[in-house]
PDB file of C-alpha atoms in Angstrom:
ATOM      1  CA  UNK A  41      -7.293  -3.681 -25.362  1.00  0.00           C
ATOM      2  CA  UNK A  42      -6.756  -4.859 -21.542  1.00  0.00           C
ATOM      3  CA  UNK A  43      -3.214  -4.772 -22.347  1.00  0.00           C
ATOM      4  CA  UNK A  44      -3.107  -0.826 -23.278  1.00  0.00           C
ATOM      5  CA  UNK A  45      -5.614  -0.289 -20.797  1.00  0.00           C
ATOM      6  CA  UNK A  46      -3.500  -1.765 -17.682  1.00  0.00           C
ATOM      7  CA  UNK A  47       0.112  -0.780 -19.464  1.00  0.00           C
ATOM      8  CA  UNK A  48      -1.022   2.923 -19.947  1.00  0.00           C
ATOM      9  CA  UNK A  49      -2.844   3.505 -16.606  1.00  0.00           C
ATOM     10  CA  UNK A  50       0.538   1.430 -14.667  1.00  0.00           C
ATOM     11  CA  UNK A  51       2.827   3.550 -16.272  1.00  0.00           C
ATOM     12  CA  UNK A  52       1.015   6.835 -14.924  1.00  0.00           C
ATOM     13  CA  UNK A  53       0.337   5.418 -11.439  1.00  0.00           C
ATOM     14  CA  UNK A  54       3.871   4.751 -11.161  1.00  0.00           C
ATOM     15  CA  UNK A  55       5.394   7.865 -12.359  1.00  0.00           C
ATOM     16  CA  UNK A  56       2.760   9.494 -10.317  1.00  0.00           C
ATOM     17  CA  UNK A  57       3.625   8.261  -6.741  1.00  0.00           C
ATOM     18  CA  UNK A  58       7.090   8.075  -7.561  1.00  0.00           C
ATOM     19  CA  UNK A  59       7.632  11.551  -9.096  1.00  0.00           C
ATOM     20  CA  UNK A  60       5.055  12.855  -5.635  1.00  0.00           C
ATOM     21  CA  UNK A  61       7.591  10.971  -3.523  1.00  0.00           C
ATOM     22  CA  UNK A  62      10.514  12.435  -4.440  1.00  0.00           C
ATOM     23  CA  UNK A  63       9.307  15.803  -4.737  1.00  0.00           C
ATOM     24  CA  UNK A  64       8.116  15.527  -1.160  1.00  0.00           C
ATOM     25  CA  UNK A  65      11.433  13.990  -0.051  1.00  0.00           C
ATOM     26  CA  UNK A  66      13.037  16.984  -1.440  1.00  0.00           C
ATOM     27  CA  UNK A  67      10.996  20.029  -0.451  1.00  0.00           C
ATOM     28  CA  UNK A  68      10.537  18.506   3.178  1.00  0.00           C
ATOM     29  CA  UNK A  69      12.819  19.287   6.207  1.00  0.00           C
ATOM     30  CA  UNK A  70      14.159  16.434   7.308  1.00  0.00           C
ATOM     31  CA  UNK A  71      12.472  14.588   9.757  1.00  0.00           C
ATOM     32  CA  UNK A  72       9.003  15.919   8.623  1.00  0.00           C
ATOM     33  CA  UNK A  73       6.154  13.957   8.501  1.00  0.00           C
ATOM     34  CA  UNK A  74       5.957  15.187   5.142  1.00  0.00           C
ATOM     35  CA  UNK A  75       9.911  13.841   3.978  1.00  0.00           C
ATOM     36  CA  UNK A  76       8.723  10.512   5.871  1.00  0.00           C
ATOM     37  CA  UNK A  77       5.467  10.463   3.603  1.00  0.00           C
ATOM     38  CA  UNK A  78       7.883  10.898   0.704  1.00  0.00           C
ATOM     39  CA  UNK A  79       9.285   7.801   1.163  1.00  0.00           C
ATOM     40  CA  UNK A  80       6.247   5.967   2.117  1.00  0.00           C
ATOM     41  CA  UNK A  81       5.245   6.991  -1.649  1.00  0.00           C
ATOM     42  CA  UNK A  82       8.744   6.006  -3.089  1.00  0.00           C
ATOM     43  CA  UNK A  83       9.117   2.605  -1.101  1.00  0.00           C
ATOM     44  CA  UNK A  84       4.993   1.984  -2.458  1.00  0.00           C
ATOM     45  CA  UNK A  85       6.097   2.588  -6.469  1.00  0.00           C
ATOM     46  CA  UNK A  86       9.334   1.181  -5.932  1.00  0.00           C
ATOM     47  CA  UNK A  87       7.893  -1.853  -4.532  1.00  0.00           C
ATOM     48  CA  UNK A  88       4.883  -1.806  -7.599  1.00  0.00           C
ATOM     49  CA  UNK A  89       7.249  -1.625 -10.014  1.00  0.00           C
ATOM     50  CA  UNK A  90       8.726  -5.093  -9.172  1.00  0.00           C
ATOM     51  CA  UNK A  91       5.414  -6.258  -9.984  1.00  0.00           C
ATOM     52  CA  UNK A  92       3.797  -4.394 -12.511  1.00  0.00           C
ATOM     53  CA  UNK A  93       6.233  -3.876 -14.987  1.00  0.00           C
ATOM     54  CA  UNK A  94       6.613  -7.856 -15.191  1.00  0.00           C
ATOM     55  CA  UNK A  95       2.838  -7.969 -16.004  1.00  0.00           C
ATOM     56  CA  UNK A  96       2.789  -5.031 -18.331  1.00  0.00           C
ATOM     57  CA  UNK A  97       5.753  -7.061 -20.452  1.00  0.00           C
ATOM     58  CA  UNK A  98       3.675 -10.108 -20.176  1.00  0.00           C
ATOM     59  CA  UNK A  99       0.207  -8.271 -21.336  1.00  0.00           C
ATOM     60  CA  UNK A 100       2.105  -6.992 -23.890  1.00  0.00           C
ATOM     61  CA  UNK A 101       4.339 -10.026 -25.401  1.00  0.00           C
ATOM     62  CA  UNK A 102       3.297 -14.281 -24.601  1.00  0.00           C
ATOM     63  CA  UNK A 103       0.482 -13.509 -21.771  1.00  0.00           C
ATOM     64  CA  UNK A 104       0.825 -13.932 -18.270  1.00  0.00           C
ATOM     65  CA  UNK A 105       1.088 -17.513 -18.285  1.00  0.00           C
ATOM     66  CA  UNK A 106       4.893 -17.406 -19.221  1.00  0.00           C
ATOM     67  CA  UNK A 107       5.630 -14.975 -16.615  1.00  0.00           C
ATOM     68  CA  UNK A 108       5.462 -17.048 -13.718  1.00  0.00           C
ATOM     69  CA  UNK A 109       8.677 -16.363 -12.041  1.00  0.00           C
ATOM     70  CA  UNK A 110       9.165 -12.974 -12.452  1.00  0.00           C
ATOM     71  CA  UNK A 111       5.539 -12.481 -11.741  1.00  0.00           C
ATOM     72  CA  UNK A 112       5.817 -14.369  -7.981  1.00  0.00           C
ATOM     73  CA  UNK A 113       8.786 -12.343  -7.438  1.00  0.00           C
ATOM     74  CA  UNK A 114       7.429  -9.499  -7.857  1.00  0.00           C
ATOM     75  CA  UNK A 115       4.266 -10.271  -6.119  1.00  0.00           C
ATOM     76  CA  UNK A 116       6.764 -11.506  -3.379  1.00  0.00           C
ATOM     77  CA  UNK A 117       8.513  -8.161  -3.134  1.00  0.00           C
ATOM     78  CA  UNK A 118       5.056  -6.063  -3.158  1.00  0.00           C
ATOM     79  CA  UNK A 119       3.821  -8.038  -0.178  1.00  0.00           C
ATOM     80  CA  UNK A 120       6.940  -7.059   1.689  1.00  0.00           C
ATOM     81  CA  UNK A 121       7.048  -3.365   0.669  1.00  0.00           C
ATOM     82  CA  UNK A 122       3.616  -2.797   0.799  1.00  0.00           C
ATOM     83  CA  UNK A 123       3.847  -4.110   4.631  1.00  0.00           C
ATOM     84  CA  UNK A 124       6.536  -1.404   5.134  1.00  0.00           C
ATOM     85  CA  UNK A 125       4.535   1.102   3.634  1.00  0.00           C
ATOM     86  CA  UNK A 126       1.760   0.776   6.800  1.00  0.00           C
ATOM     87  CA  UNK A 127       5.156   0.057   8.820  1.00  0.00           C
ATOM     88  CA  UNK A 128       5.892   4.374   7.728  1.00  0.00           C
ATOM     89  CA  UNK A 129       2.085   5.263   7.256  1.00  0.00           C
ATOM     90  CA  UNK A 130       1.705   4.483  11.294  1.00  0.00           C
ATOM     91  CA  UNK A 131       4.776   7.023  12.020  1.00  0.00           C
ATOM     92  CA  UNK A 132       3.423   9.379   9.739  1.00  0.00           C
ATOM     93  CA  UNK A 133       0.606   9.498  11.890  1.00  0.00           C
ATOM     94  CA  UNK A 134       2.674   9.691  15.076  1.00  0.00           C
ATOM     95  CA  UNK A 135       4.292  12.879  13.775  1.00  0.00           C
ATOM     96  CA  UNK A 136       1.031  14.397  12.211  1.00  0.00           C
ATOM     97  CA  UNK A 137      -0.382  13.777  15.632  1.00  0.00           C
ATOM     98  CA  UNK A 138       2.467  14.437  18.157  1.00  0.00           C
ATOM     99  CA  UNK A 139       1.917  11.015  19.420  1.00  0.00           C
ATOM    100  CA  UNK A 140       4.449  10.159  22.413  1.00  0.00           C
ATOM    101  CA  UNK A 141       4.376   6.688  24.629  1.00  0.00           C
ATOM    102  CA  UNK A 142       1.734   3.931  23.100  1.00  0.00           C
ATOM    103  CA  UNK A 143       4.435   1.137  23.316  1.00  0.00           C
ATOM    104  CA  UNK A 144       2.281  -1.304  22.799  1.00  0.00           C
ATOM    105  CA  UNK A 145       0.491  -0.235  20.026  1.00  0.00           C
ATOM    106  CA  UNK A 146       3.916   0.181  18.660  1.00  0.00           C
ATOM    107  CA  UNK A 147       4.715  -3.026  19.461  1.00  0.00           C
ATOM    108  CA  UNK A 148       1.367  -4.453  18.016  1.00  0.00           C
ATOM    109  CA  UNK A 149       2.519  -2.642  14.836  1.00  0.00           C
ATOM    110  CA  UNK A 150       5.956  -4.655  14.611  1.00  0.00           C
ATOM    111  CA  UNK A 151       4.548  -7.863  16.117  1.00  0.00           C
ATOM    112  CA  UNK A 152       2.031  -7.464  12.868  1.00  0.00           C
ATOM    113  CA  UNK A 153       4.403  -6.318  10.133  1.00  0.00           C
ATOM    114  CA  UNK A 154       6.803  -8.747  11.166  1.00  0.00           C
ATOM    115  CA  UNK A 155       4.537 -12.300  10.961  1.00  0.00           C
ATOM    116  CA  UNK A 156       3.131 -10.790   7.730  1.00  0.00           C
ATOM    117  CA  UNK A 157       6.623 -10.689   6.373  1.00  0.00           C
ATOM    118  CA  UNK A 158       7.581 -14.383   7.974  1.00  0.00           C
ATOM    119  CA  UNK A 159       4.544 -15.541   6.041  1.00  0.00           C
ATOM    120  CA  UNK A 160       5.178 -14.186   2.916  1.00  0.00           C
ATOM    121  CA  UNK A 161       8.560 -15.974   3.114  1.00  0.00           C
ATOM    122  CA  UNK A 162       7.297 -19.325   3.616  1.00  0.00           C
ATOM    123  CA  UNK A 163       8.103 -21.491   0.440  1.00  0.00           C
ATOM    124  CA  UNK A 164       4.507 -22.924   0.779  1.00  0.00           C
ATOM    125  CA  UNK A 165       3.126 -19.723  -0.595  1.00  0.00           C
ATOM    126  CA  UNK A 166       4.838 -21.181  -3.993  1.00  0.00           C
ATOM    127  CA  UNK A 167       5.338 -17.525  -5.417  1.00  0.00           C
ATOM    128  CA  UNK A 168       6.863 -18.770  -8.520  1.00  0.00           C
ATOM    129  CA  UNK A 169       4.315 -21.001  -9.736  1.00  0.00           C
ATOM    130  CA  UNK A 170       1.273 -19.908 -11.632  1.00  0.00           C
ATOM    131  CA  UNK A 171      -1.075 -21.228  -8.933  1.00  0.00           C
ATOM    132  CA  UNK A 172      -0.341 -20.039  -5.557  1.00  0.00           C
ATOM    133  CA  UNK A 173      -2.345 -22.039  -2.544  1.00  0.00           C
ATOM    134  CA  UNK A 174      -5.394 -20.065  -1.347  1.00  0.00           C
ATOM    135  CA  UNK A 175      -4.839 -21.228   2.110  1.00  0.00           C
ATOM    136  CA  UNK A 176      -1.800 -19.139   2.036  1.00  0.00           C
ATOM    137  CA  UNK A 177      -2.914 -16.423   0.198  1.00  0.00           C
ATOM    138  CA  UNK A 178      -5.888 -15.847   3.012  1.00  0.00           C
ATOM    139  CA  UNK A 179      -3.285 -16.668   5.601  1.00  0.00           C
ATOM    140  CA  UNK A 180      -0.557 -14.163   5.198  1.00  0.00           C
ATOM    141  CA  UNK A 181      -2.929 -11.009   4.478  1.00  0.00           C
ATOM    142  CA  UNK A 182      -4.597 -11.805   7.666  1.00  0.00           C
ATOM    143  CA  UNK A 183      -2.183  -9.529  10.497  1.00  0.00           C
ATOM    144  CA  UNK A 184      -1.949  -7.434   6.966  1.00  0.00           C
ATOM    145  CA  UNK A 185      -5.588  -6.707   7.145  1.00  0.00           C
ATOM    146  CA  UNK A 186      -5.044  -6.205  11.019  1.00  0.00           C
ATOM    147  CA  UNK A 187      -2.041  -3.953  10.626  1.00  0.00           C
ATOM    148  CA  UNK A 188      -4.670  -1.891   7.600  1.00  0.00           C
ATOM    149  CA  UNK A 189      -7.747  -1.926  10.324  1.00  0.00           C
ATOM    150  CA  UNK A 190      -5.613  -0.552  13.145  1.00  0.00           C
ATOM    151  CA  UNK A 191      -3.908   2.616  10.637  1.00  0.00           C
ATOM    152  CA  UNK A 192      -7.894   2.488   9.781  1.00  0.00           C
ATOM    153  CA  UNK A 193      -8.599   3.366  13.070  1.00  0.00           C
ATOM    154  CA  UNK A 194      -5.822   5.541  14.394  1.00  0.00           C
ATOM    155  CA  UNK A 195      -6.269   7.688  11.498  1.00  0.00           C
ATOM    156  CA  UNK A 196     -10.205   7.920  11.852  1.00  0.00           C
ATOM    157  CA  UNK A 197      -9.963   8.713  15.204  1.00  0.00           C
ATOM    158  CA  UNK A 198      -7.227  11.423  15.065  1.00  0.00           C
ATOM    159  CA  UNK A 199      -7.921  13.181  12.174  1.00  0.00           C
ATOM    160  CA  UNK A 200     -11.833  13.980  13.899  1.00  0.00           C
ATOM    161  CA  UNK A 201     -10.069  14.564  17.509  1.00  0.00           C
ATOM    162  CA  UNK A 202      -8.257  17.289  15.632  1.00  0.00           C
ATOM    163  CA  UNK A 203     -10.207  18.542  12.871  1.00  0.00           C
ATOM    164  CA  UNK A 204      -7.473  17.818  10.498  1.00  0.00           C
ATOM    165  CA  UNK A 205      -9.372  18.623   7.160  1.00  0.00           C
ATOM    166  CA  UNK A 206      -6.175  17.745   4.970  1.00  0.00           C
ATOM    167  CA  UNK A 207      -5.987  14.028   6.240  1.00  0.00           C
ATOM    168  CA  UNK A 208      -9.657  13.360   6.864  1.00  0.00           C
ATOM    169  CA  UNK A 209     -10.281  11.170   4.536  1.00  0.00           C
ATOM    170  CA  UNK A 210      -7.210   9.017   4.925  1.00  0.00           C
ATOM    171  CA  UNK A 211      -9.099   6.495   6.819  1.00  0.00           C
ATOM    172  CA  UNK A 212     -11.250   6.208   3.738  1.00  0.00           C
ATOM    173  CA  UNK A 213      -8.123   5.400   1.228  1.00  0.00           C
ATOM    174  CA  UNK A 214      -7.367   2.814   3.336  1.00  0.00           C
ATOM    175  CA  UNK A 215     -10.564   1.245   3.573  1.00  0.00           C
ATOM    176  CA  UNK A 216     -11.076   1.295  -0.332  1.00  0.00           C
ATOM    177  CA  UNK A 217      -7.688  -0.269  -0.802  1.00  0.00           C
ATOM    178  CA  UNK A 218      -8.804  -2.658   1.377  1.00  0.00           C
ATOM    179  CA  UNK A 219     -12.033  -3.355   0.023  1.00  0.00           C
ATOM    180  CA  UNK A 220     -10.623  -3.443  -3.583  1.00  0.00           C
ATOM    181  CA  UNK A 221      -7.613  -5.749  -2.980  1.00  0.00           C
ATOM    182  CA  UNK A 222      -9.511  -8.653  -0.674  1.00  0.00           C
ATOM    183  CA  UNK A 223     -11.961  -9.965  -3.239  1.00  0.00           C
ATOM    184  CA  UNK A 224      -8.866 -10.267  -5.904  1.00  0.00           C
ATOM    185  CA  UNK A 225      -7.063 -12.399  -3.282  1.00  0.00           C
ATOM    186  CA  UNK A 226     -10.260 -14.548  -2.529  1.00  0.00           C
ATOM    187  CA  UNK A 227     -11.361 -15.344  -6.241  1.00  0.00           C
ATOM    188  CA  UNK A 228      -9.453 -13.748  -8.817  1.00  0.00           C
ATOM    189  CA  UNK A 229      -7.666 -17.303  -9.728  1.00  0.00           C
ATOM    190  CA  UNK A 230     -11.344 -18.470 -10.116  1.00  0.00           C
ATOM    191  CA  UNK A 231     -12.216 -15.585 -12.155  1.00  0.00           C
ATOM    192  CA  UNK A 232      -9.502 -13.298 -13.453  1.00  0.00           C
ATOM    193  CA  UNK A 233     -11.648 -10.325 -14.345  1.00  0.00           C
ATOM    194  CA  UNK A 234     -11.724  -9.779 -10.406  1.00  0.00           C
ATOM    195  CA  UNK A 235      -8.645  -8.720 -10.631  1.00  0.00           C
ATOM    196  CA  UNK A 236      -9.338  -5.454 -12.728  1.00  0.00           C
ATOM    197  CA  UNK A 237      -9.965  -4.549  -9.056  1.00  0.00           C
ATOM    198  CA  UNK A 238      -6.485  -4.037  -8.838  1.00  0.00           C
ATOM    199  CA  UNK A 239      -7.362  -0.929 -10.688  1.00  0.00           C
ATOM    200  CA  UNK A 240      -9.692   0.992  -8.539  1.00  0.00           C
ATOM    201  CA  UNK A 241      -7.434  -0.070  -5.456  1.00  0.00           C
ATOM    202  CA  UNK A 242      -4.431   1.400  -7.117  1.00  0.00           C
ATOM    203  CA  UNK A 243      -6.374   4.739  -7.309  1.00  0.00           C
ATOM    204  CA  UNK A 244      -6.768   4.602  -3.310  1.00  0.00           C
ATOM    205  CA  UNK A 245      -3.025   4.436  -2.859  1.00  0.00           C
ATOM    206  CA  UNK A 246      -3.145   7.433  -5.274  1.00  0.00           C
ATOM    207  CA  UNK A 247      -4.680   9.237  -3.031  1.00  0.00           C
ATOM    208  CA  UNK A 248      -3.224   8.264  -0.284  1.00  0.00           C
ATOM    209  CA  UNK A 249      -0.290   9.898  -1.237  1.00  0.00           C
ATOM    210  CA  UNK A 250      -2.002  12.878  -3.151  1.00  0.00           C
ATOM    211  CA  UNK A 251      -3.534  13.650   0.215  1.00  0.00           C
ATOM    212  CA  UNK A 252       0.205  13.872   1.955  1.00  0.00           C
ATOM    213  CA  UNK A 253       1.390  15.878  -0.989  1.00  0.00           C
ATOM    214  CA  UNK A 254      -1.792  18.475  -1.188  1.00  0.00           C
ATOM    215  CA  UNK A 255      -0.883  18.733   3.090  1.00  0.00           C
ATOM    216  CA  UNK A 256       2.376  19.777   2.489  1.00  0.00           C
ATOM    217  CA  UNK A 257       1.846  21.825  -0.376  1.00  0.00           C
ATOM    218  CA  UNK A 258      -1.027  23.675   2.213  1.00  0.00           C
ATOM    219  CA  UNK A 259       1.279  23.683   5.246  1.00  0.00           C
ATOM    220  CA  UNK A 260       4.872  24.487   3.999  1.00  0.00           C
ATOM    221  CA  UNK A 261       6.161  20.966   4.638  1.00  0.00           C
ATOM    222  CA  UNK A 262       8.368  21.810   7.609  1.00  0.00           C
ATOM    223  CA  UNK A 263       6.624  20.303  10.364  1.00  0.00           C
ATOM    224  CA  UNK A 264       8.278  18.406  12.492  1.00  0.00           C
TER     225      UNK A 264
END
C-alpha cells in the first residue's frame, strides 16, 4: 500500500511542477520573473526525478535496500538542484521586487549556495551506501537552512512592504518545507515512517510554484 501511495502521489507531483514549469517558461517574456520561476519549477522536478523515480522502482520491485546507489545519487543530485532552486527563488524575488544594489546579500546568497554544494560533494557524506553519517547529514543542510531562512525573510518582508497578495504566503511554503524536511534528516534512519514527511513537504514546493503560476496567470506574465 505505501508503495502505490508514494508511486501514485510522485508521479503527479512531478508531472505537476514540471508540466507548470514549462508552461510558464513558454507563456512568459523572456526575462520575466515569471519565465525565471519556470525554470525554478523545471530545475526542482528535474532534480526530484533523479531521486524519486529510483525509490518508486525500488517500492515497487526488491525494496529500498537494493537501491543504494542509485538512491545516493539521486539524493546527491537533489541536494545540488534543490540548492539552485533558492539560488533562482532569491532572483525571482529581486525581479518581483525591483531590487537593485544589496551586494552583499547577494554575495551571502553565493557564499551559502556554494559551501552547501562543496559539502554535499565531500565523499564522507557516503551517498552510495545505505547509511549515510548523521554528522554530515546535519552538516551540509546547515548554510541550506540559512540560505531557506534568509528567502524566508526577504520574501516575508517584501511581500507585506508591498501588499503583494499573490506571493504572500510564499514565506509560508518555505517555512513548511522546512519544517517538513528537517525532522526526516534528523531521525528518519532511526525511524523510517518520519520520512512520510517527505510527503507533506513535497506539497509546499507545490505550492510554491502554484503560487508563481496563479501570479502570472493574474498578471499577464510579462513583467519584467
Amino acid at each position: 500500500m505505501r508503495a502505490i501511495i508514494e508511486t501514485v502521489f510522485d508521479i503527479f507531483y512531478l508531472a505537476t511542477v514540471l508540466t507548470v514549469g514549462i508552461r510558464m517558461i513558454r507563456s512568459s517574456k523572456s526575462g520575466s520573473q515569471f519565465k525565471l520561476f519556470g525554470l525554478m519549477a523545471v530545475v526542482l522536478g528535474a532534480g526530484d526525478s533523479f531521486h524519486l523515480v529510483p525509490r518508486a522502482l525500488a517500492l515497487c520491485t526488491t525494496g529500498l535496500e537494493n537501491y543504494a546507489v542509485p538512491l545516493g545519487l539521486g539524493k546527491w543530485i537533489t541536494s545540488i538542484t534543490m540548492t539552485v532552486f533558492y539560488v533562482l527563488l532569491y532572483y525571482v524575488w529581486r525581479k518581483r521586487y525591483h531590487v537593485e544594489g544589496r551586494k552583499g546579500l547577494t554575495i551571502a546568497v553565493y557564499v551559502l549556495s556554494a559551501t552547501r554544494v562543496l559539502l554535499c560533494m565531500m565523499p564522507q557524506n557516503q551517498w552510495l551506501t545505505n547509511k549515510t553519517p548523521l554528522a554530515w547529514g546535519i552538516l551540509r543542510n546547515i548554510p541550506f537552512a540559512l540560505l531557506g531562512l534568509l528567502v524566508i525573510v526577504l520574501f516575508y518582508h517584501s511581500a507585506k512592504e508591498h501588499s503583494d497578495r499573490a506571493f504572500r504566503w510564499m514565506w509560508l511554503t518555505i517555512v513548511l518545507s522546512f519544517g517538513f524536511y528537517i525532522p526526516v534528516v534528523l531521525w528518519a534512519e532511526v525511524n523510517p515512517l518520519i520520512g512520510m514527511l517527505m510527503i507533506p513537504k513535497t506539497c509546499a514546493y507545490v505550492w510554491t510554484v502554484l503560487i508563481g503560476y496563479n501570479a502570472m496567470k493574474a498578471e499577464g506574465g510579462a513583467e519584467a
